[in-house]
Tab-separated table of C-alpha atoms in Angstrom:
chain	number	residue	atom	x	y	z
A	61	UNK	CA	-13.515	-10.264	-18.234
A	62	UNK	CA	-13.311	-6.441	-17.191
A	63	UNK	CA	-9.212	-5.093	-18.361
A	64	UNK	CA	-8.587	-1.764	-17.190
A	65	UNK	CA	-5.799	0.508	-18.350
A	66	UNK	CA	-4.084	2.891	-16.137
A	67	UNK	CA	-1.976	6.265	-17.428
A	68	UNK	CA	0.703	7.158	-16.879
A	69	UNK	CA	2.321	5.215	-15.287
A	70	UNK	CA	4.378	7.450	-13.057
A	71	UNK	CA	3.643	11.356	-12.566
A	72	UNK	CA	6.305	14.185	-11.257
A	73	UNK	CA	4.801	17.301	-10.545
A	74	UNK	CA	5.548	20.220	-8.462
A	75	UNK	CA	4.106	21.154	-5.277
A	76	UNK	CA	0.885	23.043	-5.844
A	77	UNK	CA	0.406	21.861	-9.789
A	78	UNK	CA	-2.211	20.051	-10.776
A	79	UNK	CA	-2.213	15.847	-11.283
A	80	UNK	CA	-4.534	14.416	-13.919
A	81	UNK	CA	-4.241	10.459	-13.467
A	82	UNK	CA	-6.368	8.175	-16.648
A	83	UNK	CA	-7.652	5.080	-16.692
A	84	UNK	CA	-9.681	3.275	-19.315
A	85	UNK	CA	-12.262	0.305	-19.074
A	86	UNK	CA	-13.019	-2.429	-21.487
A	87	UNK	CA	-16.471	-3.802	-20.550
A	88	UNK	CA	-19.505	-1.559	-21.207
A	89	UNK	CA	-21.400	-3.184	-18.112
A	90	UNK	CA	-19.187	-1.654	-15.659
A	91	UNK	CA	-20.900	1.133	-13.583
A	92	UNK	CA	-18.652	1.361	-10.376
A	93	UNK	CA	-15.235	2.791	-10.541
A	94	UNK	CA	-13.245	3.160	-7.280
A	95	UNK	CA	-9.501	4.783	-6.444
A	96	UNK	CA	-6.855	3.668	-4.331
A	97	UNK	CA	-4.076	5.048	-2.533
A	98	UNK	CA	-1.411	3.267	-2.063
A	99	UNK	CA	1.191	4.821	-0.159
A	100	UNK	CA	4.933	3.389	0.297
A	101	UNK	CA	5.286	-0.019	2.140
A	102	UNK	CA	1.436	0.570	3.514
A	103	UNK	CA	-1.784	-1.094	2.201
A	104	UNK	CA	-4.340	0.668	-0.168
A	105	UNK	CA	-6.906	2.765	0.717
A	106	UNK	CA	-10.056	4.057	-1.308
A	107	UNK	CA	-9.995	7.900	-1.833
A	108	UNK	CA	-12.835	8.303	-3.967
A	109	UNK	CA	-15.191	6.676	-6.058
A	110	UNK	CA	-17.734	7.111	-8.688
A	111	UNK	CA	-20.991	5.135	-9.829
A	112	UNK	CA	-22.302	5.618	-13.646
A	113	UNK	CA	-24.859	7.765	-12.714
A	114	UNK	CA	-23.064	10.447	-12.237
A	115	UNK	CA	-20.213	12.337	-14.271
A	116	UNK	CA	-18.209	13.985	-11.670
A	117	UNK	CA	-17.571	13.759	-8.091
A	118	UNK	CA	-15.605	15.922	-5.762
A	119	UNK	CA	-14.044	15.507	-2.107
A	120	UNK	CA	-11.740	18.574	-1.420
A	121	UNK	CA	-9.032	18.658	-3.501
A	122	UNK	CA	-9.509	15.270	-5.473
A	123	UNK	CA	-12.515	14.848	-8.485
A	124	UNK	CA	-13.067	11.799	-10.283
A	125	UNK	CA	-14.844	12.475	-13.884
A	126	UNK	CA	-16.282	9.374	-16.050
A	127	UNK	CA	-17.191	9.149	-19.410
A	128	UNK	CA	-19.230	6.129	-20.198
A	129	UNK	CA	-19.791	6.922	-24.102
A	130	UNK	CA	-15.720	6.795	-24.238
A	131	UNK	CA	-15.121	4.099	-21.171
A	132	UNK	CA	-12.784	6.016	-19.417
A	133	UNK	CA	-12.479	7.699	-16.291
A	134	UNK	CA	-9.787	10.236	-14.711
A	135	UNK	CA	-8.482	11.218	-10.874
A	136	UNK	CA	-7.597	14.688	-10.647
A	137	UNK	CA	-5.892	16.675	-7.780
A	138	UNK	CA	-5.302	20.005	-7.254
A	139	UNK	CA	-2.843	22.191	-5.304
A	140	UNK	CA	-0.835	19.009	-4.768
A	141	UNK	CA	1.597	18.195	-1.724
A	142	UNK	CA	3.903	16.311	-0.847
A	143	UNK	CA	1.941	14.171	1.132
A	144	UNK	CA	0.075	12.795	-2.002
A	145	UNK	CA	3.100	11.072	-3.268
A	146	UNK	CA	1.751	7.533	-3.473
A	147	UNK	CA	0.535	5.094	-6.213
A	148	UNK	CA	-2.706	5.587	-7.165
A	149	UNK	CA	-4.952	2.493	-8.601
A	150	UNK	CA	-7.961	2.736	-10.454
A	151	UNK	CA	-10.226	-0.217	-10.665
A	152	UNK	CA	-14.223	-1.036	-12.182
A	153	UNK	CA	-16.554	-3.201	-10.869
A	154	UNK	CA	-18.842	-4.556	-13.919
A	155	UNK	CA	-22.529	-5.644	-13.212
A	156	UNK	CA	-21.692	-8.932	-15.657
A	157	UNK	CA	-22.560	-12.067	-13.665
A	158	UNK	CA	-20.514	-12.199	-10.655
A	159	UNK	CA	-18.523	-8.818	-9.790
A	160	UNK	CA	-15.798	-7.948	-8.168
A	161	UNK	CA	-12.967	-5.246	-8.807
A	162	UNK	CA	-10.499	-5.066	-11.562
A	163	UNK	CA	-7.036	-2.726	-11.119
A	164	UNK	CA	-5.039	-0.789	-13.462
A	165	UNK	CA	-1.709	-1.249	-12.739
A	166	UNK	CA	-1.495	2.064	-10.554
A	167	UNK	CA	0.401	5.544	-10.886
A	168	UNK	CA	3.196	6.607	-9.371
A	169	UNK	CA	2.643	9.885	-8.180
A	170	UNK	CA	5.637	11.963	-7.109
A	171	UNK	CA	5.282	15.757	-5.154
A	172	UNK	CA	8.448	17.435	-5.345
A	173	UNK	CA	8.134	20.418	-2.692
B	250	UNK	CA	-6.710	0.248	10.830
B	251	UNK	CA	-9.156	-1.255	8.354
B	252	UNK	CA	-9.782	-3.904	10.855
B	253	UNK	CA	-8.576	-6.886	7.906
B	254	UNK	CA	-6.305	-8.377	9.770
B	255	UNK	CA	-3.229	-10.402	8.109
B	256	UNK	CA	-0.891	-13.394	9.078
B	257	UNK	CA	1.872	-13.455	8.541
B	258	UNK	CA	3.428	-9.906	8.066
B	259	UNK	CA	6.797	-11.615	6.148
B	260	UNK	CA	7.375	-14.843	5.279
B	261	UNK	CA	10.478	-16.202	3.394
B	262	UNK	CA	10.562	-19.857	2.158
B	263	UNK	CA	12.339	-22.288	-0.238
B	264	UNK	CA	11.319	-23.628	-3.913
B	265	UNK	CA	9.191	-26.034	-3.738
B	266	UNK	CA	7.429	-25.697	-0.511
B	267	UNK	CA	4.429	-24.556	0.915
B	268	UNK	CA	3.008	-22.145	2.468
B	269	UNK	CA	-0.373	-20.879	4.297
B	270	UNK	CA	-1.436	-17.331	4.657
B	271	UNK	CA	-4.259	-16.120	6.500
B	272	UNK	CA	-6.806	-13.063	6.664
B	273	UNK	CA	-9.666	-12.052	9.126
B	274	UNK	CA	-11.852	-10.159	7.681
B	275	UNK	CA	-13.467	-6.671	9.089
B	276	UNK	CA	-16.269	-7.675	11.752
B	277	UNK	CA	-19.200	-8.054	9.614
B	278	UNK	CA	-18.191	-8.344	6.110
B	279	UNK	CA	-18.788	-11.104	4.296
B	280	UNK	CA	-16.887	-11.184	1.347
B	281	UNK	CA	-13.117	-11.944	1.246
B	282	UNK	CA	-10.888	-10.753	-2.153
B	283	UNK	CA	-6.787	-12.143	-2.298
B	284	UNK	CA	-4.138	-10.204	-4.804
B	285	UNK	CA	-1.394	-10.543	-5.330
B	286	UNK	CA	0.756	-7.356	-6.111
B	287	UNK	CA	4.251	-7.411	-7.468
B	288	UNK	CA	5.889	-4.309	-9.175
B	289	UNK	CA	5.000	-4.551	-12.839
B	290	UNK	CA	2.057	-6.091	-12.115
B	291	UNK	CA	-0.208	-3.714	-10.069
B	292	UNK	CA	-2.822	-5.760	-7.902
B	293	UNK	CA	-3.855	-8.707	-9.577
B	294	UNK	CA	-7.085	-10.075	-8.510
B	295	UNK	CA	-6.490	-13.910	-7.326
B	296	UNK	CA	-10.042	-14.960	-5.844
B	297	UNK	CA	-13.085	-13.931	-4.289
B	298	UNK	CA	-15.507	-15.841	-1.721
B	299	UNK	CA	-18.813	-14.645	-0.008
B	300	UNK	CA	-19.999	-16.348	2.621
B	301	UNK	CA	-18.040	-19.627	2.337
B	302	UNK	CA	-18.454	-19.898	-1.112
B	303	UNK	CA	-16.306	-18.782	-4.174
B	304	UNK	CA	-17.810	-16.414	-5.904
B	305	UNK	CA	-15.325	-15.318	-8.088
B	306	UNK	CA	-11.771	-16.472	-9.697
B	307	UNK	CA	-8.964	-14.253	-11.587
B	308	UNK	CA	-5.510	-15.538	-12.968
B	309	UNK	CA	-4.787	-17.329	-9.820
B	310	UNK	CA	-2.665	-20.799	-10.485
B	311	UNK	CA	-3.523	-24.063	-10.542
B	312	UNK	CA	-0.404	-24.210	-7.373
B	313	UNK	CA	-2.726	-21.490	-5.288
B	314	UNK	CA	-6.144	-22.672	-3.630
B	315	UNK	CA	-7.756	-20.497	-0.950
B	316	UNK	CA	-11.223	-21.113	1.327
B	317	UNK	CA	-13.188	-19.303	3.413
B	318	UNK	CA	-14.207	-21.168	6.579
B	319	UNK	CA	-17.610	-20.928	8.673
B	320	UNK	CA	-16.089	-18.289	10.978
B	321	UNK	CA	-15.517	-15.977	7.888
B	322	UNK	CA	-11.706	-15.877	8.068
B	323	UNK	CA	-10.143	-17.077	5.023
B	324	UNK	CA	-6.906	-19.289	3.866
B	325	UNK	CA	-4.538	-18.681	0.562
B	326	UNK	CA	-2.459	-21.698	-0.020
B	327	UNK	CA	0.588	-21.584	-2.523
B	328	UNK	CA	2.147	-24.378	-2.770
B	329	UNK	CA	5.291	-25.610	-5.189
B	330	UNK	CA	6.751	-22.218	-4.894
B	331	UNK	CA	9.035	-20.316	-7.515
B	332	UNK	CA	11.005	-17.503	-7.441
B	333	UNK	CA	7.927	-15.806	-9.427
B	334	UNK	CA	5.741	-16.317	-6.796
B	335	UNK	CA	7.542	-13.442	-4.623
B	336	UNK	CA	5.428	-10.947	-4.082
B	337	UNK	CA	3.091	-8.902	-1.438
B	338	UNK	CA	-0.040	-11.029	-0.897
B	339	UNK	CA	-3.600	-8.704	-0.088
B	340	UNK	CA	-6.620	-9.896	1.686
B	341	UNK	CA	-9.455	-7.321	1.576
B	342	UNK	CA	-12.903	-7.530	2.805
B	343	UNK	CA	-15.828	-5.817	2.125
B	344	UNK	CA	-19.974	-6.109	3.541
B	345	UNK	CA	-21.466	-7.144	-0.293
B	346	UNK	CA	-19.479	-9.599	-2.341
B	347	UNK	CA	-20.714	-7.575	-5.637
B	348	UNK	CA	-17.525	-5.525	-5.628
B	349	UNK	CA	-19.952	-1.898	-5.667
B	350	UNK	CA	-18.723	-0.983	-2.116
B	351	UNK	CA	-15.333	-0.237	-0.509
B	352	UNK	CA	-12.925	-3.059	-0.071
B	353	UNK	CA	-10.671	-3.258	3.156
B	354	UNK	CA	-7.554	-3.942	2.603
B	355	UNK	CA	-5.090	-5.704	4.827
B	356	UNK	CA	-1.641	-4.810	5.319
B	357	UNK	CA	-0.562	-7.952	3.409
B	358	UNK	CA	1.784	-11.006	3.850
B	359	UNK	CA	5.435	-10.391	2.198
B	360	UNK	CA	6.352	-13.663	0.590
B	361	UNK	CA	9.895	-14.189	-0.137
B	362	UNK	CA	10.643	-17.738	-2.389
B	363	UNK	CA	14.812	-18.158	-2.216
């Protein structure tokens, strides 16, 4: 089945820096690629997402790039704040037989003001 | 709200028993996902049904069974608990069962084995 690999696995950055989050994929079939919030002691929500027809996607101040030749795929956000400290999961869906989504095991993202 | 609605919130049990949690799914969606999420772990992906049927099954343990009944809610059961079994339990839902549109997530059942 689909293993996904999620980098790092926690992030400190300063208030207004940038946050690049990675995540890798193992089976070439996969061609949708979601991301999660998770924020403390709440449930997770999807920020953004990306199908494989497309490279890059943007929604503010978050972008999601893919790169299907390499299998990987990154979150970025800019001008971070404080209210962005959360774990962040990646996950692919893979159009093998029966799909449904695979996690990374999520990024700790920390804003320090 | 998401609308995935989750019973119970906390739950905290001995070895060796059993338990039952239970997830309503958004109005209209058909397919119902469990994890399982404990800290090292991330969200590991238990099992999948679509309509009353399974469609799909992760590393969930022989001990765990789940269904999803006509009405579309759906039932995890973990029984002959261990410690290792602590963790926070997700039900999400989401309109296609192919896993290429937004899952709902619940706000999940804390188990507790002591």
């Amino acid at each position: 089945g689909e293993n996904v690999e999620q980098h790092p696995s926690t992030l400190s950055v300063q208030e207004g820096d940038s946050a690049v989050i990675k995540c890798t994929y193992s089976d070439s079939a996969s061609n949708y690629f979601p991301w999660y919030k998770q924020e403390l002691g709440k449930r997770p929500q999807l920020i953004i997402d990306i199908r494989s027809n497309v490279g890059e996607k943007k929604d503010q101040r978050i972008a999601v790039t893919l790169n299907k030749t390499a299998k990987h795929f990154s979150l970025h956000i800019t001008e971070t704040q404080p209210e962005d400290s959360a774990v962040y999961f990646c996950a692919a869906s893979t159009d093998s037989g029966y799909s449904t989504l695979t996690f990374g095991k999520g990024t700790m993202l920390l804003v320090s003001p | 709200d998401s609308g995935v609605t989750q019973t119970p919130k906390h739950l905290i049990t001995a070895t060796g028993q059993r338990v039952t949690l239970r997830c309503s799914p958004r109005s209209g969606d058909l397919s119902v996902y469990w994890y399982q999420q404990s800290l090292d772990q991330g969200l590991q992906f238990l099992i999948q049904y679509y309509n009353g049927e399974e469609r799909a099954k992760g590393n969930i343990l022989e001990r765990f069974s789940a269904q999803q009944f006509p009405d579309l809610h759906s039932e995890l059961n973990l029984s002959s608990l261990e410690l290792g079994d602590s963790a926070l339990y997700f039900c999400a839902s989401s309109a296609r069962g192919d896993g290429k549109t937004e899952a709902f997530f619940g706000q999940g059942t804390r188990l507790t084995v002591v």
